[in-house]
XYZ file of C-alpha atoms in Angstrom:
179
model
C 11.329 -33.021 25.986
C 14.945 -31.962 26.347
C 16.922 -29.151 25.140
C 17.925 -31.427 22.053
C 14.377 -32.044 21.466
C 13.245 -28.110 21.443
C 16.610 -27.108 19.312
C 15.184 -30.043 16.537
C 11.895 -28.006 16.522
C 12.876 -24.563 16.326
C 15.052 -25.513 13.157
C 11.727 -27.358 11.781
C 9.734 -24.479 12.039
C 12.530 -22.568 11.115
C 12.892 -24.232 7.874
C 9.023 -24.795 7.004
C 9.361 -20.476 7.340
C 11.770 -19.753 4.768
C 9.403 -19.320 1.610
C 12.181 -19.807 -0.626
C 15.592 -18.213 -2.551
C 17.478 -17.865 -5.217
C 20.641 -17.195 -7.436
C 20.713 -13.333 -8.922
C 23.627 -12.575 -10.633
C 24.256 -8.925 -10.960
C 22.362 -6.705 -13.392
C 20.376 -10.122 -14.406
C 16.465 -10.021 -14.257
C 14.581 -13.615 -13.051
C 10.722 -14.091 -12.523
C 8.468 -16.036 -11.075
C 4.893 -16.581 -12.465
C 2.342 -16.629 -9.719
C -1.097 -17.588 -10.683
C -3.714 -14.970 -8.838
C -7.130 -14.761 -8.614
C -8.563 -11.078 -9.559
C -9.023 -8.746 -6.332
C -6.556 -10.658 -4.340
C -3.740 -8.468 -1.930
C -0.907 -9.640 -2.869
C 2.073 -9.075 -0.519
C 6.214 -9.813 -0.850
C 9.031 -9.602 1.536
C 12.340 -9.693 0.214
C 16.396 -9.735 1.158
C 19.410 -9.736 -0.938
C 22.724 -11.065 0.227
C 25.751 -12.359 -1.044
C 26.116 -15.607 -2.300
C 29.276 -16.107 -0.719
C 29.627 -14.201 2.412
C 33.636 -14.839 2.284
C 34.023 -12.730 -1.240
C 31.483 -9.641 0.083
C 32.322 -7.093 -2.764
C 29.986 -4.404 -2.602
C 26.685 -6.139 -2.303
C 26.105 -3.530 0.117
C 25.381 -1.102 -2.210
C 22.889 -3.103 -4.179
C 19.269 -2.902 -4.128
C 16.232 -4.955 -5.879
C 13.866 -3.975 -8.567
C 10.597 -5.157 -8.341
C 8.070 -5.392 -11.206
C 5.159 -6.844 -11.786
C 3.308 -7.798 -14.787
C -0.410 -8.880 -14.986
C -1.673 -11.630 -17.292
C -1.665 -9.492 -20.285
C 2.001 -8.268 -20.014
C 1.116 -4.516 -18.546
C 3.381 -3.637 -15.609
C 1.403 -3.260 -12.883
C 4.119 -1.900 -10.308
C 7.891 -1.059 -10.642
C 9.538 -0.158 -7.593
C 12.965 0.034 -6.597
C 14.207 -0.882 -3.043
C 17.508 -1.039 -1.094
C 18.410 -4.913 0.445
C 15.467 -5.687 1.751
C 11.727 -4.482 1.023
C 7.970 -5.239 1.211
C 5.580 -4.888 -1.503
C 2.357 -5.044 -2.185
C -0.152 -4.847 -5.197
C -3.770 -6.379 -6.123
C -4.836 -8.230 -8.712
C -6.473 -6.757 -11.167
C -7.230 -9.337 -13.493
C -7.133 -13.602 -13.234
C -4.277 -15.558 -14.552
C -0.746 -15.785 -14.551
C 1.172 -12.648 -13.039
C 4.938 -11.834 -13.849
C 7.020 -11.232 -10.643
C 10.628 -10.196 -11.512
C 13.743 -9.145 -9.258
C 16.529 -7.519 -10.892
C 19.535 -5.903 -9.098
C 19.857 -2.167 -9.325
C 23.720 -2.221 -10.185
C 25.661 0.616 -12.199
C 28.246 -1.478 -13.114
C 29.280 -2.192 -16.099
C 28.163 -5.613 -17.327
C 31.300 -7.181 -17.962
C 32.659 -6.211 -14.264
C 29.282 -7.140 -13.014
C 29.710 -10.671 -11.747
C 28.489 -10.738 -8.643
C 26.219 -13.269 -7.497
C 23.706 -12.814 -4.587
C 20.881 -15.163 -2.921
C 17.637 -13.404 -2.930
C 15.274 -14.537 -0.406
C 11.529 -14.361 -1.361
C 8.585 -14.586 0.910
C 5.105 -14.203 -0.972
C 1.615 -13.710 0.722
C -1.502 -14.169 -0.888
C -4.559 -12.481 0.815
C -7.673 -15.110 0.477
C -10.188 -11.737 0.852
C -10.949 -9.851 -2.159
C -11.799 -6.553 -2.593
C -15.769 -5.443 -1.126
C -17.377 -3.490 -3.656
C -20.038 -3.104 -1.034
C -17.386 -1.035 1.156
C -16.768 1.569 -1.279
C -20.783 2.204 -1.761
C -21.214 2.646 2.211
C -18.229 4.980 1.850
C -19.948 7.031 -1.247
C -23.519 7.281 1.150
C -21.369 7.895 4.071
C -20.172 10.942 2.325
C -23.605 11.845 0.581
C -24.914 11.602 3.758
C -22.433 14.048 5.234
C -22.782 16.589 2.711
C -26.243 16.738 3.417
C -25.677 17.139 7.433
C -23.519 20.105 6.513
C -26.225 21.633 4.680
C -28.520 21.020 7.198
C -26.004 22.843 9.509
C -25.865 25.353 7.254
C -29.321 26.089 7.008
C -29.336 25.606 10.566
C -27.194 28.692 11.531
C -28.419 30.915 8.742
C -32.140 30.285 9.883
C -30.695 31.083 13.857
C -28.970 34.147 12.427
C -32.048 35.365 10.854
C -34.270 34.887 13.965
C -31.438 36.839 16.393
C -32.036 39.436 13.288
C -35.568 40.036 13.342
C -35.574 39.338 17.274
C -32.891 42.676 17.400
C -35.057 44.647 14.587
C -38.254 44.198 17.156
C -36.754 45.355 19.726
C -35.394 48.060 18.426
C -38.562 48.865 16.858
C -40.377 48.329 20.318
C -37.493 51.023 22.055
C -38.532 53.612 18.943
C -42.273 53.181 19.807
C -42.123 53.214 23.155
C -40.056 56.783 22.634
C -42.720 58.349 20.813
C -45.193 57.331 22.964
């Protein structure tokens, strides 16, 4: 396989990487509906460029927000980022989740024409959440409050026993004295 042949793959696998993007004009808010099963991680990347690389205004000093809404229209997360970002949530709840992207711009909305490309990457775990983990964790815990008051008792009951080991002896000295 030549060099021609190893270029023509990189720029397959290259392509088959790039989840996806799309056109965000300033100040405007798009979403994408994801459907999740409950207890699943869900994680985005994300980057925001210009459109048109030739007419770079000042996309620089733009940023993303990110909120999500579960099926029943409560936000789940609300985060603001700079260009690029990661996020993360889990699904609380089965059905149809609300991801939206909206540029943080302070512009006022009829100067606010920018458009940008917003690339979007999103990961969906296939593990949920063990309920099972968070029980070993609550015994782990019982069971280490109960080694510290085993220690406890521990060093009281030795401090007790150097006590009336002391109070003998001194006892023994006194006798011995009077004798």
């Amino acid at each position: 396989m030549g060099l021609k042949g190893v270029a023509f793959l990189l720029q397959c696998s290259l392509a088959l990487a790039a989840a996806m993007y799309f056109d965000l004009g300033e100040q405007e808010e798009k979403c994408i509906i994801e459907e999740i099963p409950e207890d699943t991680l869900v994680t985005g990347h994300f980057f925001l460029e210009p459109w048109d690389v030739k007419s770079f205004d000042r996309s620089a000093l733009l940023g993303v927000t990110v909120t999500v809404r579960d099926p029943n229209h409560e936000i789940q997360m609300s985060k603001r980022y700079g260009k690029f970002g990661k996020f993360t949530f889990t699904a609380h709840a089965s059905g149809q989740h609300y991801l939206c992207f909206q540029t943080n711009s302070t512009r006022f909305s009829v100067f606010a024409g920018e458009r940008l490309k917003l690339h979007l990457d999103v990961q969906m775990g296939e593990h949920s959440i063990d309920h099972s983990v968070d029980r070993t964790k609550d015994n782990l815990q019982t069971l280490e409050e109960n080694l510290q008051h085993l220690i406890s008792q521990m060093t009281h009951i030795t401090r007790l026993q150097e006590y009336h080991r002391m109070k003998r002896l001194k006892d023994f000295f006194i006798a011995k004295k009077l004798v």
